[in-house]
Amino acid sequence: MGGMPGAGPAGPGAPAGPSDDKDGPAEAAPKDKGALAPVVPVPAQPEGRRRAQLFELHGYFRTRADYFHRLDLNITPEGLQQDTNKFFLPPAETPEPDLSSTEPGATLPNDANCTNQLLANGVSAQRIGNRCARRRGTGGANLRLRLEPTIHVTDTVKVHAQVDMLDNLVLGSTPDAYYGANPWAPIDLFTRTQLPPVQGTDSLNDSIVVKRAWGEVRFGFGLTLEVGRMPNHWGMGLVYNDGNGYDRGEVADITRMVDTDYGDSVDSVRASFDFGADKRNAIQVGLSYDWAASGPTTAQLFGPQWESGNLVAQTFSAEKYDNVHQVSAWIARRDDPSMLRRKLSAGVPVVNYGLKSWLRWQTLDAALGYTPGQLGQFDQDTSYSAALVHRRAWTVTPDLWLRINWRTLRIEMEGAMVAGRFRHAEQEDTAPADLDDALATATGVDDTRILQFGYALEFKYGLFDDRFHIGLDHGIASGDSTPPNATNYADAFPGTNDGLGGGSSLTAFRFNPAYVQDMLLFKELLGTVSNAGYVKPWAAFYFFQKNFSARLDIEFAGAMNNAGTLAGNKSLWGLELAGALRYHDNDDPIFVQVQYGAMFPFGAFEPEVTLETVNGPSVQILDAKAAQTVQGQIGIRF
């Protein structure tokens, strides 16, 4: 018969028969019945709570070099620089003060200027005039390494962050010879190495800057909860723009995603819910509460002794009613880029849309004109408590976004309005000694209304197997009667001493500066689209398996309010021409770009000024000249 329990296993092909084992009877079965019980299987961990323990890292590295020529548009006459222009002449071309003269503001030619340099080299006067007329430029190079890590705590719980290293560090700006800090390099000529930037020592920023950190929890029934300091973006980025580069579904989008300068973050707790039979076509509704501003903290007002771990366990906002509260609500239907590409490849038209509105309010605030002392140094003469006024402010900002895609066609638009009002105490120029008295009597009795609007439209169509793109960009931003200038055009309150342009309303809408439209007019000269309307036709051609592209832009812009221009009575800002050659690998996330731009100013940039001459005051209209730029970028996205 066959083998008995305890018998050795028969090898393949072994004959059957009685066992040859003569060591004795087989071992008795154990008396413990539980020992024979089957092993109880361990239940699987719930799917929604599995620990993924994955670390995901994204970001990019970029290096940029640029040269700008005549950004002052040649409208920087001596003594009028701050009145007409936010740009300055190169320091070597800026006149030196004449200390021997009793006349206020008297200057002398700079010893280091172009004329003196060339004279010392024996260059003729005619050649000096031609060469120095072009010596009105500035340039440099900078880099940034951006890390965007994600920690997958579980399948449904994540922690995100954004960290910039050497953020826009100007190459060559932190040598060991900086201000003679190294005795072996008393002047820059002997520098041997570059040092890490340290805030307050050789830089205004530290080497590492943590910009965002937030947590995300997804629930199985469609709810997502986020909290922390997170990117703030909506639509095309006209009002709020996270600065990550908007994905337009084009191969060359990588250039926009890496070559960015600005970006909005918000301290928020946010809940959103996706509903619909098919999550790929889900409609999302959401609600958030944002800490738009908390006012000064105890540490900022009273110094390090009020930091965490000293007098108190944690730093907190010093005043409750100076907080700027903000709530927002939205509804949107938006396909992510990968789903959008799948639908378009199937020839399906895709319509995405959304509506979002923000409401913010503030009860108290510091009076306009209040400038606190050194951070953490409480000064009874200019105390924050004396500066508080009844702001009684509120604003509401509705924003509508629409995008239509079909095959190679894209039509996208966003329009927004800002309405509200606030009270303020109108401040005249006040001597520092009288500042406390002026602030103590500030009660916030003057009322200012806010009504602004703007929109942007983008059209693109691809021809010849989507290798040739034609497009048209258009936008309008309402304006006011305050002209741009060096110190306050980027302000919400440009103008006279009261900070409100002498009027009772704020009507100038400003595009988010991260929504970049050009190279010079809006990006550099005006800072952003405001008091302006523009039309920009463009064309781009992709070749060599779409790894290379060339693009040409022609932008024409005018002012919405003539009184808000430098001229004060003319409406045309100018014409800008821009061209770019790009390499953007389809397989590797890298790009190389070379750009050229020229902006030809029109009458809006030509103010009428009074200049002092040997024959007395002379009224002249300044002749604005073209500005130019050459730029190069190298980026790696991961």
PDB file of C-alpha atoms in Angstrom, residues 408-623:
ATOM      1  CA  THR A 408      -6.922  72.355 -32.501  1.00  0.00           C
ATOM      2  CA  LEU A 409      -9.226  75.230 -31.559  1.00  0.00           C
ATOM      3  CA  ARG A 410      -9.109  76.902 -28.152  1.00  0.00           C
ATOM      4  CA  ILE A 411     -11.200  79.891 -27.094  1.00  0.00           C
ATOM      5  CA  GLU A 412     -10.775  80.972 -23.502  1.00  0.00           C
ATOM      6  CA  MET A 413     -11.875  84.016 -21.581  1.00  0.00           C
ATOM      7  CA  GLU A 414     -12.052  85.336 -18.038  1.00  0.00           C
ATOM      8  CA  GLY A 415     -13.794  88.435 -16.749  1.00  0.00           C
ATOM      9  CA  ALA A 416     -13.864  89.887 -13.238  1.00  0.00           C
ATOM     10  CA  MET A 417     -15.199  92.870 -11.326  1.00  0.00           C
ATOM     11  CA  VAL A 418     -14.219  94.342  -7.965  1.00  0.00           C
ATOM     12  CA  ALA A 419     -16.800  96.360  -6.019  1.00  0.00           C
ATOM     13  CA  GLY A 420     -16.695  97.656  -2.468  1.00  0.00           C
ATOM     14  CA  ARG A 421     -15.950 100.594  -0.214  1.00  0.00           C
ATOM     15  CA  PHE A 422     -13.853 101.549   2.794  1.00  0.00           C
ATOM     16  CA  ARG A 423     -13.316 104.456   5.120  1.00  0.00           C
ATOM     17  CA  HIS A 424     -10.030 106.202   5.724  1.00  0.00           C
ATOM     18  CA  ALA A 425      -8.522 109.183   7.483  1.00  0.00           C
ATOM     19  CA  GLU A 426      -7.071 111.521   4.905  1.00  0.00           C
ATOM     20  CA  GLN A 427      -3.483 112.317   5.889  1.00  0.00           C
ATOM     21  CA  GLU A 428      -1.540 115.325   4.751  1.00  0.00           C
ATOM     22  CA  ASP A 429       2.243 115.502   4.814  1.00  0.00           C
ATOM     23  CA  THR A 430       3.087 115.324   8.495  1.00  0.00           C
ATOM     24  CA  ALA A 431       6.407 115.931  10.189  1.00  0.00           C
ATOM     25  CA  PRO A 432       7.621 112.877  12.114  1.00  0.00           C
ATOM     26  CA  ALA A 433       7.409 114.774  15.406  1.00  0.00           C
ATOM     27  CA  ASP A 434       3.697 115.353  14.876  1.00  0.00           C
ATOM     28  CA  LEU A 435       2.871 111.879  13.611  1.00  0.00           C
ATOM     29  CA  ASP A 436       1.481 110.604  16.913  1.00  0.00           C
ATOM     30  CA  ASP A 437      -0.889 113.556  17.241  1.00  0.00           C
ATOM     31  CA  ALA A 438      -2.044 113.185  13.641  1.00  0.00           C
ATOM     32  CA  LEU A 439      -2.736 109.465  14.038  1.00  0.00           C
ATOM     33  CA  ALA A 440      -4.438 109.863  17.393  1.00  0.00           C
ATOM     34  CA  THR A 441      -7.055 112.139  15.820  1.00  0.00           C
ATOM     35  CA  ALA A 442      -7.569 109.908  12.779  1.00  0.00           C
ATOM     36  CA  THR A 443     -11.100 108.557  12.905  1.00  0.00           C
ATOM     37  CA  GLY A 444     -11.672 107.303   9.376  1.00  0.00           C
ATOM     38  CA  VAL A 445     -14.455 109.585   8.233  1.00  0.00           C
ATOM     39  CA  ASP A 446     -13.753 109.803   4.499  1.00  0.00           C
ATOM     40  CA  ASP A 447     -15.457 107.216   2.341  1.00  0.00           C
ATOM     41  CA  THR A 448     -13.979 105.694  -0.821  1.00  0.00           C
ATOM     42  CA  ARG A 449     -15.838 103.485  -3.270  1.00  0.00           C
ATOM     43  CA  ILE A 450     -14.274 100.699  -5.360  1.00  0.00           C
ATOM     44  CA  LEU A 451     -15.554  99.750  -8.805  1.00  0.00           C
ATOM     45  CA  GLN A 452     -13.165  98.039 -11.215  1.00  0.00           C
ATOM     46  CA  PHE A 453     -13.484  95.572 -14.073  1.00  0.00           C
ATOM     47  CA  GLY A 454     -11.344  93.721 -16.558  1.00  0.00           C
ATOM     48  CA  TYR A 455     -11.351  90.731 -18.878  1.00  0.00           C
ATOM     49  CA  ALA A 456      -8.995  88.745 -21.093  1.00  0.00           C
ATOM     50  CA  LEU A 457      -9.657  86.662 -24.204  1.00  0.00           C
ATOM     51  CA  GLU A 458      -7.361  84.129 -25.879  1.00  0.00           C
ATOM     52  CA  PHE A 459      -7.969  82.508 -29.262  1.00  0.00           C
ATOM     53  CA  LYS A 460      -5.774  79.833 -30.852  1.00  0.00           C
ATOM     54  CA  TYR A 461      -6.188  77.598 -33.901  1.00  0.00           C
ATOM     55  CA  GLY A 462      -3.762  75.003 -35.255  1.00  0.00           C
ATOM     56  CA  LEU A 463      -3.229  74.339 -38.940  1.00  0.00           C
ATOM     57  CA  PHE A 464      -1.184  71.841 -40.996  1.00  0.00           C
ATOM     58  CA  ASP A 465      -1.379  68.916 -38.578  1.00  0.00           C
ATOM     59  CA  ASP A 466      -1.251  71.360 -35.669  1.00  0.00           C
ATOM     60  CA  ARG A 467       2.204  72.579 -36.665  1.00  0.00           C
ATOM     61  CA  PHE A 468       1.235  76.157 -37.440  1.00  0.00           C
ATOM     62  CA  HIS A 469      -0.647  78.098 -34.779  1.00  0.00           C
ATOM     63  CA  ILE A 470      -2.355  81.425 -35.215  1.00  0.00           C
ATOM     64  CA  GLY A 471      -3.858  83.301 -32.318  1.00  0.00           C
ATOM     65  CA  LEU A 472      -5.262  86.514 -30.957  1.00  0.00           C
ATOM     66  CA  ASP A 473      -5.038  87.743 -27.367  1.00  0.00           C
ATOM     67  CA  HIS A 474      -7.138  90.653 -26.182  1.00  0.00           C
ATOM     68  CA  GLY A 475      -7.801  92.289 -22.845  1.00  0.00           C
ATOM     69  CA  ILE A 476      -9.187  95.390 -21.132  1.00  0.00           C
ATOM     70  CA  ALA A 477      -8.583  96.765 -17.644  1.00  0.00           C
ATOM     71  CA  SER A 478     -10.393  99.835 -16.361  1.00  0.00           C
ATOM     72  CA  GLY A 479      -8.305 102.830 -15.329  1.00  0.00           C
ATOM     73  CA  ASP A 480      -8.312 106.118 -13.486  1.00  0.00           C
ATOM     74  CA  SER A 481      -6.855 109.580 -13.905  1.00  0.00           C
ATOM     75  CA  THR A 482      -3.573 108.936 -12.088  1.00  0.00           C
ATOM     76  CA  PRO A 483      -0.531 108.588 -14.379  1.00  0.00           C
ATOM     77  CA  PRO A 484       2.090 105.908 -13.741  1.00  0.00           C
ATOM     78  CA  ASN A 485       5.325 106.937 -12.068  1.00  0.00           C
ATOM     79  CA  ALA A 486       8.245 105.561 -10.164  1.00  0.00           C
ATOM     80  CA  THR A 487       7.006 105.356  -6.614  1.00  0.00           C
ATOM     81  CA  ASN A 488       3.333 104.516  -6.647  1.00  0.00           C
ATOM     82  CA  TYR A 489       1.959 103.160  -9.917  1.00  0.00           C
ATOM     83  CA  ALA A 490       2.030  99.635  -8.536  1.00  0.00           C
ATOM     84  CA  ASP A 491       0.170 100.933  -5.469  1.00  0.00           C
ATOM     85  CA  ALA A 492      -3.529 100.410  -5.000  1.00  0.00           C
ATOM     86  CA  PHE A 493      -3.685 104.122  -4.117  1.00  0.00           C
ATOM     87  CA  PRO A 494      -1.556 106.104  -6.590  1.00  0.00           C
ATOM     88  CA  GLY A 495      -1.621 109.869  -6.471  1.00  0.00           C
ATOM     89  CA  THR A 496      -1.468 112.727  -4.025  1.00  0.00           C
ATOM     90  CA  ASN A 497      -0.712 112.937  -0.323  1.00  0.00           C
ATOM     91  CA  ASP A 498      -3.984 111.374   0.754  1.00  0.00           C
ATOM     92  CA  GLY A 499      -3.012 108.228  -1.151  1.00  0.00           C
ATOM     93  CA  LEU A 500      -6.231 108.220  -3.170  1.00  0.00           C
ATOM     94  CA  GLY A 501      -5.449 110.460  -6.082  1.00  0.00           C
ATOM     95  CA  GLY A 502      -7.644 113.158  -4.630  1.00  0.00           C
ATOM     96  CA  GLY A 503     -10.793 111.280  -5.647  1.00  0.00           C
ATOM     97  CA  SER A 504     -13.534 109.390  -3.882  1.00  0.00           C
ATOM     98  CA  SER A 505     -13.351 106.175  -5.916  1.00  0.00           C
ATOM     99  CA  LEU A 506     -10.825 103.564  -7.061  1.00  0.00           C
ATOM    100  CA  THR A 507     -11.518 102.451 -10.630  1.00  0.00           C
ATOM    101  CA  ALA A 508      -8.178 101.035 -11.860  1.00  0.00           C
ATOM    102  CA  PHE A 509      -8.337  97.262 -12.344  1.00  0.00           C
ATOM    103  CA  ARG A 510      -5.001  95.463 -12.386  1.00  0.00           C
ATOM    104  CA  PHE A 511      -4.296  92.133 -14.046  1.00  0.00           C
ATOM    105  CA  ASN A 512      -2.317  89.753 -11.892  1.00  0.00           C
ATOM    106  CA  PRO A 513       1.369  90.329 -12.797  1.00  0.00           C
ATOM    107  CA  ALA A 514       1.821  86.549 -13.148  1.00  0.00           C
ATOM    108  CA  TYR A 515      -0.554  86.689 -16.143  1.00  0.00           C
ATOM    109  CA  VAL A 516       2.235  87.726 -18.510  1.00  0.00           C
ATOM    110  CA  GLN A 517       1.284  89.190 -21.873  1.00  0.00           C
ATOM    111  CA  ASP A 518       4.509  90.575 -23.294  1.00  0.00           C
ATOM    112  CA  MET A 519       8.178  91.298 -22.655  1.00  0.00           C
ATOM    113  CA  LEU A 520       8.318  95.059 -22.101  1.00  0.00           C
ATOM    114  CA  LEU A 521       5.196  97.233 -22.160  1.00  0.00           C
ATOM    115  CA  PHE A 522       3.107  95.598 -19.444  1.00  0.00           C
ATOM    116  CA  LYS A 523       5.671  93.291 -17.842  1.00  0.00           C
ATOM    117  CA  GLU A 524       8.385  95.900 -17.277  1.00  0.00           C
ATOM    118  CA  LEU A 525       7.326  99.454 -18.094  1.00  0.00           C
ATOM    119  CA  LEU A 526       3.807  99.552 -16.629  1.00  0.00           C
ATOM    120  CA  GLY A 527       4.136  96.564 -14.305  1.00  0.00           C
ATOM    121  CA  THR A 528       0.864  94.953 -15.385  1.00  0.00           C
ATOM    122  CA  VAL A 529      -2.216  95.573 -17.523  1.00  0.00           C
ATOM    123  CA  SER A 530      -4.066  98.527 -15.971  1.00  0.00           C
ATOM    124  CA  ASN A 531      -5.835 101.486 -17.550  1.00  0.00           C
ATOM    125  CA  ALA A 532      -5.258  99.726 -20.824  1.00  0.00           C
ATOM    126  CA  GLY A 533      -6.747  97.749 -23.662  1.00  0.00           C
ATOM    127  CA  TYR A 534      -4.601  95.612 -25.944  1.00  0.00           C
ATOM    128  CA  VAL A 535      -4.835  93.464 -29.058  1.00  0.00           C
ATOM    129  CA  LYS A 536      -2.085  90.958 -29.777  1.00  0.00           C
ATOM    130  CA  PRO A 537      -2.128  88.748 -32.891  1.00  0.00           C
ATOM    131  CA  TRP A 538       0.547  86.056 -32.902  1.00  0.00           C
ATOM    132  CA  ALA A 539       1.772  83.078 -34.900  1.00  0.00           C
ATOM    133  CA  ALA A 540       3.918  80.077 -33.999  1.00  0.00           C
ATOM    134  CA  PHE A 541       5.413  77.298 -36.114  1.00  0.00           C
ATOM    135  CA  TYR A 542       6.546  73.905 -34.796  1.00  0.00           C
ATOM    136  CA  PHE A 543       9.126  71.856 -36.681  1.00  0.00           C
ATOM    137  CA  PHE A 544      11.531  68.879 -36.257  1.00  0.00           C
ATOM    138  CA  GLN A 545       8.962  66.582 -34.604  1.00  0.00           C
ATOM    139  CA  LYS A 546       7.652  69.651 -32.743  1.00  0.00           C
ATOM    140  CA  ASN A 547      10.822  69.818 -30.655  1.00  0.00           C
ATOM    141  CA  PHE A 548      11.534  73.314 -31.999  1.00  0.00           C
ATOM    142  CA  SER A 549       9.239  76.274 -32.432  1.00  0.00           C
ATOM    143  CA  ALA A 550       9.385  79.895 -33.512  1.00  0.00           C
ATOM    144  CA  ARG A 551       6.880  82.528 -32.448  1.00  0.00           C
ATOM    145  CA  LEU A 552       6.113  86.136 -33.417  1.00  0.00           C
ATOM    146  CA  ASP A 553       3.895  88.523 -31.407  1.00  0.00           C
ATOM    147  CA  ILE A 554       2.618  91.984 -32.359  1.00  0.00           C
ATOM    148  CA  GLU A 555       0.942  93.901 -29.540  1.00  0.00           C
ATOM    149  CA  PHE A 556      -0.873  97.217 -29.808  1.00  0.00           C
ATOM    150  CA  ALA A 557      -2.098  98.938 -26.631  1.00  0.00           C
ATOM    151  CA  GLY A 558      -3.937 102.073 -25.632  1.00  0.00           C
ATOM    152  CA  ALA A 559      -5.215 103.679 -22.435  1.00  0.00           C
ATOM    153  CA  MET A 560      -8.814 103.507 -21.226  1.00  0.00           C
ATOM    154  CA  ASN A 561      -8.488 106.923 -19.550  1.00  0.00           C
ATOM    155  CA  ASN A 562      -6.328 109.538 -21.283  1.00  0.00           C
ATOM    156  CA  ALA A 563      -5.803 111.429 -18.030  1.00  0.00           C
ATOM    157  CA  GLY A 564      -4.073 108.365 -16.587  1.00  0.00           C
ATOM    158  CA  THR A 565      -1.158 108.502 -19.030  1.00  0.00           C
ATOM    159  CA  LEU A 566       2.139 110.339 -18.675  1.00  0.00           C
ATOM    160  CA  ALA A 567       1.055 112.806 -21.341  1.00  0.00           C
ATOM    161  CA  GLY A 568      -2.289 113.349 -19.626  1.00  0.00           C
ATOM    162  CA  ASN A 569      -4.173 113.889 -22.881  1.00  0.00           C
ATOM    163  CA  LYS A 570      -3.138 111.063 -25.236  1.00  0.00           C
ATOM    164  CA  SER A 571      -4.373 107.494 -25.345  1.00  0.00           C
ATOM    165  CA  LEU A 572      -1.870 105.303 -27.223  1.00  0.00           C
ATOM    166  CA  TRP A 573       0.692 103.454 -25.099  1.00  0.00           C
ATOM    167  CA  GLY A 574       2.674 101.857 -27.907  1.00  0.00           C
ATOM    168  CA  LEU A 575       3.439  98.959 -30.232  1.00  0.00           C
ATOM    169  CA  GLU A 576       5.548  95.972 -29.198  1.00  0.00           C
ATOM    170  CA  LEU A 577       7.168  93.382 -31.443  1.00  0.00           C
ATOM    171  CA  ALA A 578       8.521  90.154 -29.948  1.00  0.00           C
ATOM    172  CA  GLY A 579      10.055  87.015 -31.395  1.00  0.00           C
ATOM    173  CA  ALA A 580      11.242  83.756 -29.842  1.00  0.00           C
ATOM    174  CA  LEU A 581      13.105  80.613 -30.884  1.00  0.00           C
ATOM    175  CA  ARG A 582      12.513  77.635 -28.581  1.00  0.00           C
ATOM    176  CA  TYR A 583      13.702  74.090 -28.092  1.00  0.00           C
ATOM    177  CA  HIS A 584      11.356  71.978 -25.965  1.00  0.00           C
ATOM    178  CA  ASP A 585      12.001  68.250 -26.009  1.00  0.00           C
ATOM    179  CA  ASN A 586       8.930  66.030 -26.347  1.00  0.00           C
ATOM    180  CA  ASP A 587      10.521  63.278 -24.266  1.00  0.00           C
ATOM    181  CA  ASP A 588      12.728  65.115 -21.773  1.00  0.00           C
ATOM    182  CA  PRO A 589      11.240  68.013 -19.780  1.00  0.00           C
ATOM    183  CA  ILE A 590      13.789  70.604 -20.828  1.00  0.00           C
ATOM    184  CA  PHE A 591      13.666  73.800 -22.837  1.00  0.00           C
ATOM    185  CA  VAL A 592      15.992  76.432 -24.227  1.00  0.00           C
ATOM    186  CA  GLN A 593      14.620  79.785 -25.364  1.00  0.00           C
ATOM    187  CA  VAL A 594      16.024  82.932 -26.946  1.00  0.00           C
ATOM    188  CA  GLN A 595      13.784  86.014 -27.212  1.00  0.00           C
ATOM    189  CA  TYR A 596      13.965  89.516 -28.591  1.00  0.00           C
ATOM    190  CA  GLY A 597      11.507  92.338 -27.971  1.00  0.00           C
ATOM    191  CA  ALA A 598      11.182  95.996 -28.949  1.00  0.00           C
ATOM    192  CA  MET A 599       8.558  98.414 -27.643  1.00  0.00           C
ATOM    193  CA  PHE A 600       7.913 101.594 -29.624  1.00  0.00           C
ATOM    194  CA  PRO A 601       6.233 104.170 -27.334  1.00  0.00           C
ATOM    195  CA  PHE A 602       3.517 106.496 -28.605  1.00  0.00           C
ATOM    196  CA  GLY A 603       2.164 109.766 -27.304  1.00  0.00           C
ATOM    197  CA  ALA A 604       0.936 108.459 -23.942  1.00  0.00           C
ATOM    198  CA  PHE A 605       4.584 108.157 -22.844  1.00  0.00           C
ATOM    199  CA  GLU A 606       5.526 111.735 -23.811  1.00  0.00           C
ATOM    200  CA  PRO A 607       4.739 114.146 -20.946  1.00  0.00           C
ATOM    201  CA  GLU A 608       4.949 117.905 -21.082  1.00  0.00           C
ATOM    202  CA  VAL A 609       7.536 119.103 -18.541  1.00  0.00           C
ATOM    203  CA  THR A 610       9.214 122.327 -17.536  1.00  0.00           C
ATOM    204  CA  LEU A 611      12.995 122.261 -17.739  1.00  0.00           C
ATOM    205  CA  GLU A 612      15.413 124.829 -16.412  1.00  0.00           C
ATOM    206  CA  THR A 613      17.718 126.189 -19.123  1.00  0.00           C
ATOM    207  CA  VAL A 614      20.263 128.982 -19.293  1.00  0.00           C
ATOM    208  CA  ASN A 615      17.509 131.175 -20.706  1.00  0.00           C
ATOM    209  CA  GLY A 616      15.052 130.306 -17.948  1.00  0.00           C
ATOM    210  CA  PRO A 617      12.218 127.781 -17.690  1.00  0.00           C
ATOM    211  CA  SER A 618      11.327 125.995 -20.915  1.00  0.00           C
ATOM    212  CA  VAL A 619       8.204 123.895 -21.538  1.00  0.00           C
ATOM    213  CA  GLN A 620       8.994 120.810 -23.588  1.00  0.00           C
ATOM    214  CA  ILE A 621       7.308 117.589 -24.660  1.00  0.00           C
ATOM    215  CA  LEU A 622       9.699 114.726 -24.018  1.00  0.00           C
ATOM    216  CA  ASP A 623      10.494 112.480 -26.979  1.00  0.00           C
TER     217      ASP A 623
END
